[in-house]
CSV table of C-alpha atoms in Angstrom, one decimal:
chain,number,residue,atom,x,y,z
V,1,MET,CA,86.0,131.0,-57.8
V,2,SER,CA,87.3,127.7,-56.2
V,3,LYS,CA,90.9,127.3,-55.3
V,4,ILE,CA,93.1,124.8,-57.2
V,5,ASN,CA,93.8,121.7,-55.1
V,6,LEU,CA,97.6,121.5,-55.3
V,7,LYS,CA,97.5,117.9,-54.1
V,8,VAL,CA,95.7,116.6,-57.2
V,9,TRP,CA,97.1,118.7,-60.0
V,10,PRO,CA,100.1,116.3,-60.8
V,11,GLY,CA,97.6,113.5,-61.4
V,12,TYR,CA,95.6,115.5,-63.8
V,13,ALA,CA,98.6,117.1,-65.5
V,14,GLY,CA,100.3,113.7,-65.8
V,15,CYS,CA,97.2,112.2,-67.5
V,16,LEU,CA,96.9,115.1,-69.9
V,17,TRP,CA,100.7,114.9,-70.7
V,18,ALA,CA,100.4,111.3,-71.4
V,19,ILE,CA,97.3,111.7,-73.7
V,20,MET,CA,99.1,114.5,-75.7
V,21,TYR,CA,102.1,112.3,-76.3
V,22,ALA,CA,100.0,109.3,-77.1
V,23,VAL,CA,97.8,111.2,-79.6
V,24,PHE,CA,100.2,113.6,-81.2
V,25,VAL,CA,103.3,111.3,-81.3
V,26,ARG,CA,102.5,107.6,-81.1
V,27,PHE,CA,99.0,107.4,-82.7
V,28,TYR,CA,100.1,110.0,-85.3
V,29,GLN,CA,103.1,107.8,-86.3
V,30,ALA,CA,100.9,104.7,-86.1
V,31,ALA,CA,98.6,106.3,-88.7
V,32,GLY,CA,101.6,106.8,-91.1
V,33,GLY,CA,102.8,110.3,-90.0
V,34,SER,CA,106.4,111.1,-90.9
V,35,ILE,CA,107.1,114.2,-88.8
V,36,GLY,CA,109.9,113.4,-86.4
V,37,LEU,CA,111.0,110.4,-88.4
V,38,PRO,CA,113.9,111.7,-90.5
V,39,GLY,CA,114.3,108.7,-92.9
V,40,SER,CA,112.6,105.6,-94.3
V,41,LEU,CA,111.8,102.6,-92.2
V,42,ALA,CA,112.8,99.1,-93.2
V,43,ASN,CA,109.4,97.7,-91.9
V,44,PRO,CA,106.8,100.5,-91.8
V,45,GLU,CA,103.9,98.3,-90.9
V,46,GLY,CA,105.8,96.8,-87.9
V,47,PHE,CA,106.9,100.2,-86.7
V,48,GLN,CA,103.3,101.5,-86.9
V,49,MET,CA,102.0,98.6,-84.9
V,50,VAL,CA,104.7,99.1,-82.2
V,51,SER,CA,103.9,102.8,-82.1
V,52,TYR,CA,100.2,102.1,-81.7
V,53,ILE,CA,100.8,99.7,-78.8
V,54,ALA,CA,103.2,102.3,-77.2
V,55,GLY,CA,100.4,104.9,-77.5
V,56,VAL,CA,97.9,102.6,-75.7
V,57,VAL,CA,100.4,101.9,-72.9
V,58,VAL,CA,101.1,105.6,-72.5
V,59,MET,CA,97.4,106.4,-72.3
V,60,LEU,CA,96.9,103.7,-69.7
V,61,ALA,CA,99.7,105.2,-67.7
V,62,GLY,CA,98.0,108.5,-67.8
V,63,PHE,CA,94.7,107.1,-66.6
V,64,PHE,CA,96.7,105.3,-63.9
V,65,LEU,CA,98.0,108.6,-62.6
V,66,LEU,CA,94.4,109.9,-62.7
V,67,GLY,CA,93.5,107.0,-60.4
V,68,LEU,CA,95.8,108.5,-57.7
V,69,VAL,CA,93.6,111.6,-57.4
V,70,LYS,CA,90.1,110.1,-58.0
V,71,PRO,CA,87.9,108.2,-55.6
V,72,TRP,CA,88.1,105.0,-57.6
V,73,GLY,CA,91.8,104.9,-56.9
V,74,LYS,CA,91.0,104.2,-53.2
V,75,THR,CA,87.7,102.3,-53.5
V,76,VAL,CA,86.7,100.0,-56.4
V,77,PRO,CA,83.6,101.3,-58.1
V,78,ALA,CA,80.4,99.5,-57.0
V,79,TRP,CA,79.4,98.6,-60.6
V,80,ILE,CA,82.4,96.3,-61.0
V,81,PRO,CA,81.3,92.7,-60.3
V,82,TRP,CA,82.7,90.7,-57.3
V,83,ILE,CA,85.2,93.4,-56.2
V,84,GLY,CA,83.0,96.5,-56.3
V,85,GLY,CA,83.1,98.6,-53.1
V,86,LYS,CA,86.3,97.1,-51.8
V,87,ASN,CA,89.2,99.2,-50.7
V,88,VAL,CA,92.3,99.4,-53.0
V,89,HIS,CA,95.5,98.8,-51.2
V,90,PRO,CA,97.7,101.9,-51.7
V,91,LEU,CA,100.7,99.8,-52.7
V,92,LEU,CA,98.8,98.4,-55.7
V,93,LEU,CA,99.0,102.0,-57.2
V,94,LEU,CA,102.1,103.3,-55.6
V,95,ILE,CA,104.6,100.6,-56.6
V,96,PRO,CA,103.8,100.7,-60.3
V,97,THR,CA,103.8,104.5,-60.3
V,98,LEU,CA,107.1,104.7,-58.6
V,99,ILE,CA,108.6,102.1,-61.0
V,100,GLY,CA,107.3,104.1,-63.9
V,101,CYS,CA,108.6,107.3,-62.4
V,102,ALA,CA,112.1,105.9,-62.1
V,103,PHE,CA,112.0,104.5,-65.6
V,104,ALA,CA,110.8,107.6,-67.2
V,105,ILE,CA,113.3,109.9,-65.5
V,106,ALA,CA,116.2,107.5,-66.2
V,107,HIS,CA,115.1,107.1,-69.8
V,108,GLY,CA,115.0,110.8,-70.3
V,109,VAL,CA,118.2,111.8,-68.6
V,110,SER,CA,120.2,108.9,-70.2
V,111,GLY,CA,118.7,109.8,-73.6
V,112,ILE,CA,119.6,113.4,-73.3
V,113,ILE,CA,123.2,112.6,-72.3
V,114,THR,CA,123.5,110.2,-75.2
V,115,GLU,CA,122.2,112.6,-77.8
V,116,ILE,CA,124.4,115.4,-76.6
V,117,LEU,CA,127.5,113.2,-76.8
V,118,HIS,CA,126.5,112.2,-80.3
V,119,LEU,CA,125.9,115.7,-81.5
V,120,VAL,CA,129.3,116.9,-80.2
V,121,GLY,CA,131.0,114.0,-81.9
V,122,ILE,CA,132.1,112.0,-78.8
V,123,MET,CA,130.1,108.9,-79.7
V,124,THR,CA,128.1,107.4,-82.5
V,125,ILE,CA,124.6,105.9,-82.4
V,126,GLN,CA,123.5,102.8,-84.3
V,127,ILE,CA,119.7,102.5,-84.6
V,128,PRO,CA,118.4,99.3,-86.3
V,129,GLY,CA,115.2,99.1,-88.3
V,130,TRP,CA,115.9,101.9,-90.7
V,131,ALA,CA,116.5,101.7,-94.5
V,132,GLU,CA,117.8,105.3,-94.5
V,133,LEU,CA,118.2,107.6,-91.5
V,134,ASP,CA,119.6,111.0,-90.7
V,135,VAL,CA,120.9,110.1,-87.3
V,136,ARG,CA,121.8,113.7,-86.4
V,137,GLU,CA,118.3,115.0,-87.1
V,138,LEU,CA,116.7,112.2,-85.1
V,139,ALA,CA,119.1,113.0,-82.2
V,140,VAL,CA,117.8,116.6,-82.3
V,141,TRP,CA,114.2,115.4,-82.1
V,142,ASP,CA,115.0,113.1,-79.2
V,143,LEU,CA,116.9,115.9,-77.4
V,144,LEU,CA,114.2,118.5,-77.8
V,145,VAL,CA,110.9,116.5,-77.8
V,146,TYR,CA,111.0,112.9,-76.8
V,147,GLU,CA,113.4,112.7,-73.9
V,148,PRO,CA,112.1,115.9,-72.2
V,149,TRP,CA,108.6,114.3,-72.3
V,150,PHE,CA,109.9,111.3,-70.4
V,151,ILE,CA,111.5,113.5,-67.7
V,152,VAL,CA,108.4,115.6,-67.2
V,153,MET,CA,106.2,112.5,-67.1
V,154,GLY,CA,108.5,111.0,-64.5
V,155,ILE,CA,108.4,114.1,-62.3
V,156,LEU,CA,104.6,114.4,-62.5
V,157,ALA,CA,104.3,110.6,-61.7
V,158,GLY,CA,106.6,111.1,-58.6
V,159,LEU,CA,104.6,114.1,-57.4
V,160,ALA,CA,101.3,112.3,-57.8
V,161,ALA,CA,102.6,109.2,-56.0
V,162,TRP,CA,103.9,111.4,-53.1
V,163,ASN,CA,100.6,113.2,-52.7
V,164,TYR,CA,98.7,109.9,-52.9
V,165,ALA,CA,101.0,108.3,-50.3
V,166,ASN,CA,100.4,111.2,-47.9
V,167,ASP,CA,96.7,111.2,-48.5
V,168,THR,CA,96.3,107.4,-47.8
V,169,LYS,CA,98.5,107.7,-44.7
V,170,ILE,CA,100.7,104.8,-45.8
V,171,LEU,CA,103.8,106.8,-45.0
V,172,GLN,CA,102.6,107.8,-41.6
V,173,PRO,CA,104.6,105.1,-39.7
V,174,PHE,CA,107.8,106.4,-41.4
V,175,LEU,CA,107.1,110.1,-41.1
V,176,ARG,CA,106.2,110.5,-37.4
V,177,GLN,CA,106.3,114.1,-36.3
V,178,SER,CA,109.3,114.8,-34.1
V,179,VAL,CA,108.4,115.4,-30.4
V,180,ASP,CA,110.4,117.8,-28.2
V,181,GLY,CA,111.9,115.9,-25.2
V,182,PHE,CA,110.5,118.5,-22.8
V,183,SER,CA,107.0,118.1,-24.2
V,184,LEU,CA,107.3,114.3,-24.1
V,185,CYS,CA,108.5,114.4,-20.5
V,186,THR,CA,105.5,116.6,-19.5
V,187,GLU,CA,103.1,114.2,-21.1
V,188,ILE,CA,104.7,111.2,-19.4
V,189,ARG,CA,104.6,112.8,-16.0
V,190,LYS,CA,100.9,113.3,-16.2
V,191,THR,CA,100.3,109.6,-15.7
V,192,ILE,CA,103.6,107.8,-15.0
V,193,THR,CA,106.1,108.3,-12.1
V,194,THR,CA,108.9,106.1,-13.5
V,195,PRO,CA,112.3,107.7,-13.5
V,196,ILE,CA,113.2,109.8,-16.6
V,197,LEU,CA,116.8,110.4,-17.7
V,198,PHE,CA,117.5,113.2,-20.3
V,199,LEU,CA,120.3,112.3,-22.6
V,200,THR,CA,120.7,115.3,-24.9
V,201,ALA,CA,123.0,117.7,-26.7
V,202,ARG,CA,121.2,120.7,-25.2
V,203,SER,CA,123.7,121.6,-22.6
V,204,SER,CA,122.8,125.1,-21.4
V,205,GLU,CA,122.0,125.7,-17.8
V,206,MET,CA,118.4,126.8,-18.6
V,207,ASP,CA,117.8,123.5,-20.5
V,208,LYS,CA,119.1,121.5,-17.6
V,209,LEU,CA,116.8,123.4,-15.2
V,210,GLN,CA,113.8,123.1,-17.5
V,211,GLY,CA,114.3,119.3,-17.9
V,212,LEU,CA,114.6,118.7,-14.2
V,213,PHE,CA,111.6,121.0,-13.3
V,214,LEU,CA,109.4,119.3,-15.9
V,215,GLY,CA,110.0,115.9,-14.3
V,216,GLY,CA,113.3,114.6,-15.3
V,217,ASP,CA,115.2,112.7,-12.7
V,218,ASP,CA,118.6,113.3,-14.2
V,219,TYR,CA,120.0,115.4,-17.1
V,220,VAL,CA,123.2,114.1,-19.0
V,221,THR,CA,124.6,116.0,-21.9
V,222,LYS,CA,126.6,114.9,-24.9
V,223,PRO,CA,129.4,113.9,-25.1
V,224,PHE,CA,129.2,111.7,-22.1
V,225,ASN,CA,130.9,108.7,-20.5
V,226,PRO,CA,128.6,105.6,-20.5
V,227,LEU,CA,130.0,104.5,-17.1
V,228,GLU,CA,129.0,107.9,-15.8
V,229,VAL,CA,125.5,107.5,-17.0
V,230,VAL,CA,125.2,104.1,-15.3
V,231,THR,CA,126.6,105.7,-12.1
V,232,GLN,CA,124.0,108.5,-12.3
V,233,CYS,CA,121.2,106.0,-12.6
V,234,THR,CA,122.4,104.1,-9.5
V,235,LEU,CA,122.7,107.2,-7.2
V,236,GLY,CA,120.5,107.7,-4.2
V,237,ASP,CA,117.0,109.2,-4.0
V,238,PRO,CA,115.7,111.4,-6.8
V,239,LEU,CA,116.0,115.1,-6.7
V,240,PHE,CA,112.2,115.4,-7.2
V,241,ILE,CA,109.4,113.2,-6.0
V,242,HIS,CA,106.6,112.5,-8.6
V,243,ASP,CA,103.6,111.2,-6.8
V,244,GLY,CA,101.2,111.2,-9.8
V,245,SER,CA,98.9,113.6,-8.1
V,246,GLY,CA,99.0,116.1,-10.9
V,247,ALA,CA,100.3,118.8,-8.6
V,248,GLY,CA,103.8,118.6,-10.2
V,249,PRO,CA,107.1,117.5,-8.7
V,250,HIS,CA,108.1,118.6,-5.2
V,251,LEU,CA,111.6,118.6,-3.7
V,252,GLY,CA,113.0,115.4,-2.4
V,253,ASN,CA,116.5,114.6,-1.1
V,254,PHE,CA,119.4,115.3,-3.3
V,255,ARG,CA,121.0,112.1,-4.6
V,256,SER,CA,124.5,112.7,-3.3
V,257,GLU,CA,127.3,115.2,-3.2
V,258,ALA,CA,128.3,114.1,-6.6
V,259,TYR,CA,124.9,115.2,-7.9
V,260,ASP,CA,125.3,118.6,-6.2
V,261,ALA,CA,128.7,118.9,-7.8
V,262,ARG,CA,127.2,118.2,-11.2
V,263,TYR,CA,124.5,120.9,-10.9
V,264,PRO,CA,125.9,123.3,-8.3
V,265,GLN,CA,123.8,126.3,-9.5
V,266,PHE,CA,120.6,124.3,-9.3
V,267,ALA,CA,121.5,122.7,-6.0
V,268,ARG,CA,122.1,126.1,-4.4
V,269,GLN,CA,118.7,127.4,-5.6
V,270,CYS,CA,116.7,124.3,-4.7
V,271,ARG,CA,118.3,122.9,-1.5
V,272,ARG,CA,116.0,122.4,1.3
V,273,PRO,CA,116.3,124.9,4.2
Protein backbone atom coordinates (compact mmCIF):
# COMPACT_ATOMS: atom_id res chain seq x y z
CA MET A 1 0.00 0.00 0.00
CA SER A 2 1.53 3.28 -1.11
CA LYS A 3 2.03 6.11 1.35
CA ILE A 4 0.02 9.31 1.09
CA ASN A 5 2.06 12.19 -0.27
CA LEU A 6 1.52 14.89 2.33
CA LYS A 7 2.76 17.55 -0.07
CA VAL A 8 -0.09 17.11 -2.54
CA TRP A 9 -3.12 16.39 -0.35
CA PRO A 10 -4.05 20.09 0.20
CA GLY A 11 -4.41 20.53 -3.56
CA TYR A 12 -6.66 17.47 -3.94
CA ALA A 13 -8.64 18.30 -0.80
CA GLY A 14 -9.08 21.91 -1.90
CA CYS A 15 -10.32 20.81 -5.32
CA LEU A 16 -12.81 18.37 -3.75
CA TRP A 17 -13.94 20.98 -1.22
CA ALA A 18 -14.58 23.48 -4.00
CA ILE A 19 -16.52 20.99 -6.13
CA MET A 20 -18.73 20.03 -3.17
CA TYR A 21 -19.61 23.64 -2.46
CA ALA A 22 -20.18 24.44 -6.13
CA VAL A 23 -22.47 21.43 -6.70
CA PHE A 24 -24.38 21.13 -3.42
CA VAL A 25 -24.78 24.87 -2.74
CA ARG A 26 -24.34 27.10 -5.77
CA PHE A 27 -25.58 24.83 -8.57
CA TYR A 28 -28.35 23.56 -6.31
CA GLN A 29 -29.53 27.12 -5.67
CA ALA A 30 -29.12 27.95 -9.37
CA ALA A 31 -31.51 25.08 -10.15
CA GLY A 32 -34.15 26.56 -7.86
CA GLY A 33 -33.29 24.83 -4.58
CA SER A 34 -34.52 26.62 -1.47
CA ILE A 35 -32.63 24.89 1.36
CA GLY A 36 -30.49 27.47 3.10
CA LEU A 37 -32.57 30.34 1.69
CA PRO A 38 -35.00 31.29 4.48
CA GLY A 39 -37.27 33.64 2.56
CA SER A 40 -38.44 34.69 -0.88
CA LEU A 41 -36.24 36.49 -3.36
CA ALA A 42 -37.26 39.68 -5.10
CA ASN A 43 -35.59 38.50 -8.35
CA PRO A 44 -35.25 34.69 -8.34
CA GLU A 45 -33.97 34.47 -11.92
CA GLY A 46 -31.21 36.98 -11.29
CA PHE A 47 -30.17 35.21 -8.09
CA GLN A 48 -30.05 31.86 -9.86
CA MET A 49 -27.81 33.26 -12.58
CA VAL A 50 -25.48 34.82 -10.02
CA SER A 51 -25.41 31.56 -8.08
CA TYR A 52 -24.56 29.60 -11.25
CA ILE A 53 -21.68 31.96 -12.10
CA ALA A 54 -20.41 31.71 -8.53
CA GLY A 55 -20.47 27.92 -8.78
CA VAL A 56 -18.42 28.00 -11.98
CA VAL A 57 -15.87 30.34 -10.40
CA VAL A 58 -15.57 28.11 -7.32
CA MET A 59 -15.04 25.02 -9.49
CA LEU A 60 -12.36 26.80 -11.49
CA ALA A 61 -10.68 27.74 -8.22
CA GLY A 62 -10.70 24.08 -7.23
CA PHE A 63 -9.07 22.99 -10.50
CA PHE A 64 -6.60 25.83 -10.05
CA LEU A 65 -5.52 24.26 -6.74
CA LEU A 66 -5.25 20.91 -8.51
CA GLY A 67 -2.78 22.52 -10.89
CA LEU A 68 -0.46 23.16 -7.95
CA VAL A 69 0.07 19.41 -7.50
CA LYS A 70 -0.20 18.18 -11.08
CA PRO A 71 2.55 18.21 -13.75
CA TRP A 72 0.53 20.59 -15.92
CA GLY A 73 0.92 23.15 -13.17
CA LYS A 74 4.63 23.31 -13.99
CA THR A 75 4.73 22.56 -17.70
CA VAL A 76 2.04 23.43 -20.23
CA PRO A 77 0.62 20.22 -21.79
CA ALA A 78 2.07 19.48 -25.21
CA TRP A 79 -1.34 19.30 -26.89
CA ILE A 80 -2.03 23.01 -26.28
CA PRO A 81 -1.16 24.99 -29.45
CA TRP A 82 1.71 27.51 -29.48
CA ILE A 83 2.59 27.24 -25.78
CA GLY A 84 2.61 23.47 -25.31
CA GLY A 85 5.70 22.17 -23.51
CA LYS A 86 6.72 25.54 -22.06
CA ASN A 87 7.40 25.95 -18.37
CA VAL A 88 4.82 27.71 -16.22
CA HIS A 89 6.34 30.44 -14.07
CA PRO A 90 5.50 29.61 -10.44
CA LEU A 91 4.26 33.14 -9.73
CA LEU A 92 1.49 32.73 -12.31
CA LEU A 93 -0.09 30.18 -9.97
CA LEU A 94 1.20 31.37 -6.63
CA ILE A 95 0.00 34.98 -6.73
CA PRO A 96 -3.66 34.21 -7.60
CA THR A 97 -3.68 31.36 -5.07
CA LEU A 98 -2.36 33.56 -2.27
CA ILE A 99 -4.83 36.31 -3.13
CA GLY A 100 -7.66 33.79 -3.07
CA CYS A 101 -6.35 32.36 0.21
CA ALA A 102 -6.34 35.79 1.87
CA PHE A 103 -9.79 36.66 0.50
CA ALA A 104 -11.38 33.38 1.58
CA ILE A 105 -10.02 33.49 5.14
CA ALA A 106 -10.87 37.19 5.54
CA HIS A 107 -14.37 36.56 4.16
CA GLY A 108 -14.98 33.64 6.51
CA VAL A 109 -13.58 35.26 9.66
CA SER A 110 -15.33 38.59 9.13
CA GLY A 111 -18.57 36.82 8.25
CA ILE A 112 -18.50 34.70 11.40
CA ILE A 113 -17.84 37.75 13.58
CA THR A 114 -20.67 39.65 11.89
CA GLU A 115 -23.16 36.81 12.29
CA ILE A 116 -22.29 36.31 15.96
CA LEU A 117 -22.70 40.01 16.67
CA HIS A 118 -26.08 39.92 14.94
CA LEU A 119 -27.28 36.83 16.79
CA VAL A 120 -26.40 38.28 20.20
CA GLY A 121 -28.19 41.51 19.33
CA ILE A 122 -25.20 43.84 19.13
CA MET A 123 -25.75 44.77 15.49
CA THR A 124 -28.33 44.36 12.75
CA ILE A 125 -27.82 43.15 9.18
CA GLN A 126 -29.56 44.59 6.14
CA ILE A 127 -29.50 42.27 3.10
CA PRO A 128 -30.97 43.66 -0.15
CA GLY A 129 -32.60 41.55 -2.84
CA TRP A 130 -35.16 39.77 -0.66
CA ALA A 131 -38.94 40.20 -0.67
CA GLU A 132 -39.17 38.36 2.64
CA LEU A 133 -36.29 37.13 4.78
CA ASP A 134 -35.71 35.56 8.17
CA VAL A 135 -32.38 37.29 8.83
CA ARG A 136 -31.70 35.32 12.00
CA GLU A 137 -32.06 31.96 10.26
CA LEU A 138 -29.89 33.10 7.37
CA ALA A 139 -27.25 34.22 9.90
CA VAL A 140 -27.27 30.73 11.41
CA TRP A 141 -26.78 29.20 7.95
CA ASP A 142 -23.89 31.57 7.30
CA LEU A 143 -22.34 30.86 10.69
CA LEU A 144 -22.52 27.07 10.45
CA VAL A 145 -22.17 26.38 6.72
CA TYR A 146 -21.10 29.15 4.38
CA GLU A 147 -18.44 31.05 6.32
CA PRO A 148 -16.64 27.92 7.65
CA TRP A 149 -16.38 26.73 4.05
CA PHE A 150 -14.49 29.91 3.14
CA ILE A 151 -12.07 29.48 6.06
CA VAL A 152 -11.31 25.84 5.24
CA MET A 153 -10.93 26.69 1.56
CA GLY A 154 -8.49 29.48 2.40
CA ILE A 155 -6.41 27.23 4.64
CA LEU A 156 -6.22 24.49 2.00
CA ALA A 157 -5.25 27.06 -0.65
CA GLY A 158 -2.51 28.42 1.59
CA LEU A 159 -1.09 24.95 2.31
CA ALA A 160 -1.18 24.03 -1.38
CA ALA A 161 0.57 27.28 -2.29
CA TRP A 162 3.25 26.72 0.35
CA ASN A 163 3.99 23.18 -0.85
CA TYR A 164 4.04 24.35 -4.47
CA ALA A 165 6.46 27.16 -3.62
CA ASN A 166 8.80 24.74 -1.86
CA ASP A 167 8.58 22.22 -4.68
CA THR A 168 9.38 24.80 -7.36
CA LYS A 169 12.27 26.24 -5.26
CA ILE A 170 10.98 29.77 -5.75
CA LEU A 171 11.43 30.48 -2.02
CA GLN A 172 14.96 29.10 -1.93
CA PRO A 173 16.67 32.53 -2.11
CA PHE A 174 14.64 33.64 0.92
CA LEU A 175 14.94 30.45 2.97
CA ARG A 176 18.64 29.73 2.88
CA GLN A 177 19.71 27.19 5.44
CA SER A 178 21.59 28.75 8.34
CA VAL A 179 25.30 27.88 8.46
CA ASP A 180 27.22 27.62 11.70
CA GLY A 181 30.08 30.14 11.85
CA PHE A 182 32.59 27.46 12.78
CA SER A 183 31.59 25.32 9.78
CA LEU A 184 31.75 28.33 7.47
CA CYS A 185 35.20 29.23 8.77
CA THR A 186 36.42 25.68 8.15
CA GLU A 187 35.13 25.76 4.56
CA ILE A 188 36.70 29.16 3.90
CA ARG A 189 40.07 28.05 5.24
CA LYS A 190 40.18 25.16 2.75
CA THR A 191 40.91 27.55 -0.10
CA ILE A 192 41.26 31.11 1.24
CA THR A 193 43.85 32.57 3.60
CA THR A 194 42.24 35.97 4.08
CA PRO A 195 41.87 37.10 7.71
CA ILE A 196 38.68 36.03 9.48
CA LEU A 197 37.14 37.91 12.40
CA PHE A 198 34.51 36.19 14.53
CA LEU A 199 31.88 38.65 15.79
CA THR A 200 29.48 36.61 17.89
CA ALA A 201 27.39 36.28 21.04
CA ARG A 202 29.00 32.91 21.87
CA SER A 203 31.36 34.05 24.57
CA SER A 204 32.53 30.88 26.35
CA GLU A 205 36.25 30.10 26.47
CA MET A 206 35.72 26.88 24.51
CA ASP A 207 33.93 28.78 21.73
CA LYS A 208 36.81 31.27 21.54
CA LEU A 209 39.40 28.49 21.40
CA GLN A 210 37.43 26.59 18.76
CA GLY A 211 37.02 29.65 16.56
CA LEU A 212 40.73 30.45 16.70
CA PHE A 213 41.88 26.88 16.12
CA LEU A 214 39.52 26.47 13.14
CA GLY A 215 41.13 29.42 11.38
CA GLY A 216 39.82 32.60 12.91
CA ASP A 217 42.29 35.44 13.25
CA ASP A 218 40.36 37.14 16.02
CA TYR A 219 37.30 36.46 18.16
CA VAL A 220 35.19 39.36 19.44
CA THR A 221 32.07 38.77 21.54
CA LYS A 222 28.95 40.87 21.96
CA PRO A 223 28.47 43.44 23.37
CA PHE A 224 31.52 45.09 21.89
CA ASN A 225 33.02 48.50 21.33
CA PRO A 226 33.28 49.29 17.59
CA LEU A 227 36.54 51.15 18.15
CA GLU A 228 37.93 48.09 19.89
CA VAL A 229 37.04 45.95 16.87
CA VAL A 230 38.84 48.36 14.58
CA THR A 231 41.85 48.27 16.87
CA GLN A 232 41.90 44.48 16.91
CA CYS A 233 41.87 44.45 13.11
CA THR A 234 44.91 46.72 12.99
CA LEU A 235 47.08 44.85 15.52
CA GLY A 236 50.27 43.10 14.47
CA ASP A 237 50.85 39.64 12.98
CA PRO A 238 48.09 37.06 13.24
CA LEU A 239 48.13 34.47 15.96
CA PHE A 240 48.01 31.68 13.38
CA ILE A 241 49.53 31.50 9.90
CA HIS A 242 47.24 30.03 7.18
CA ASP A 243 49.34 29.05 4.19
CA GLY A 244 46.62 27.26 2.20
CA SER A 245 48.53 23.96 2.30
CA GLY A 246 45.60 22.11 3.81
CA ALA A 247 47.70 21.09 6.78
CA GLY A 248 45.79 23.48 9.05
CA PRO A 249 47.00 26.59 10.87
CA HIS A 250 50.32 26.71 12.68
CA LEU A 251 51.46 29.08 15.38
CA GLY A 252 52.70 32.47 14.36
CA ASN A 253 53.66 35.47 16.47
CA PHE A 254 51.17 36.83 18.93
CA ARG A 255 49.79 40.17 17.83
CA SER A 256 50.61 42.12 20.93
CA GLU A 257 50.46 42.18 24.68
CA ALA A 258 46.92 43.50 24.33
CA TYR A 259 45.98 40.32 22.47
CA ASP A 260 47.56 38.17 25.19
CA ALA A 261 45.64 40.13 27.77
CA ARG A 262 42.36 39.50 25.89
CA TYR A 263 42.90 35.73 25.74
CA PRO A 264 45.26 34.95 28.65
CA GLN A 265 44.29 31.30 28.95
CA PHE A 266 44.79 30.69 25.25
CA ALA A 267 48.05 32.61 25.24
CA ARG A 268 49.50 30.56 28.07
CA GLN A 269 48.64 27.31 26.34
CA CYS A 270 49.84 28.24 22.87
CA ARG A 271 52.80 30.58 23.43
CA ARG A 272 55.91 29.52 21.60
CA PRO A 273 58.67 28.03 23.80
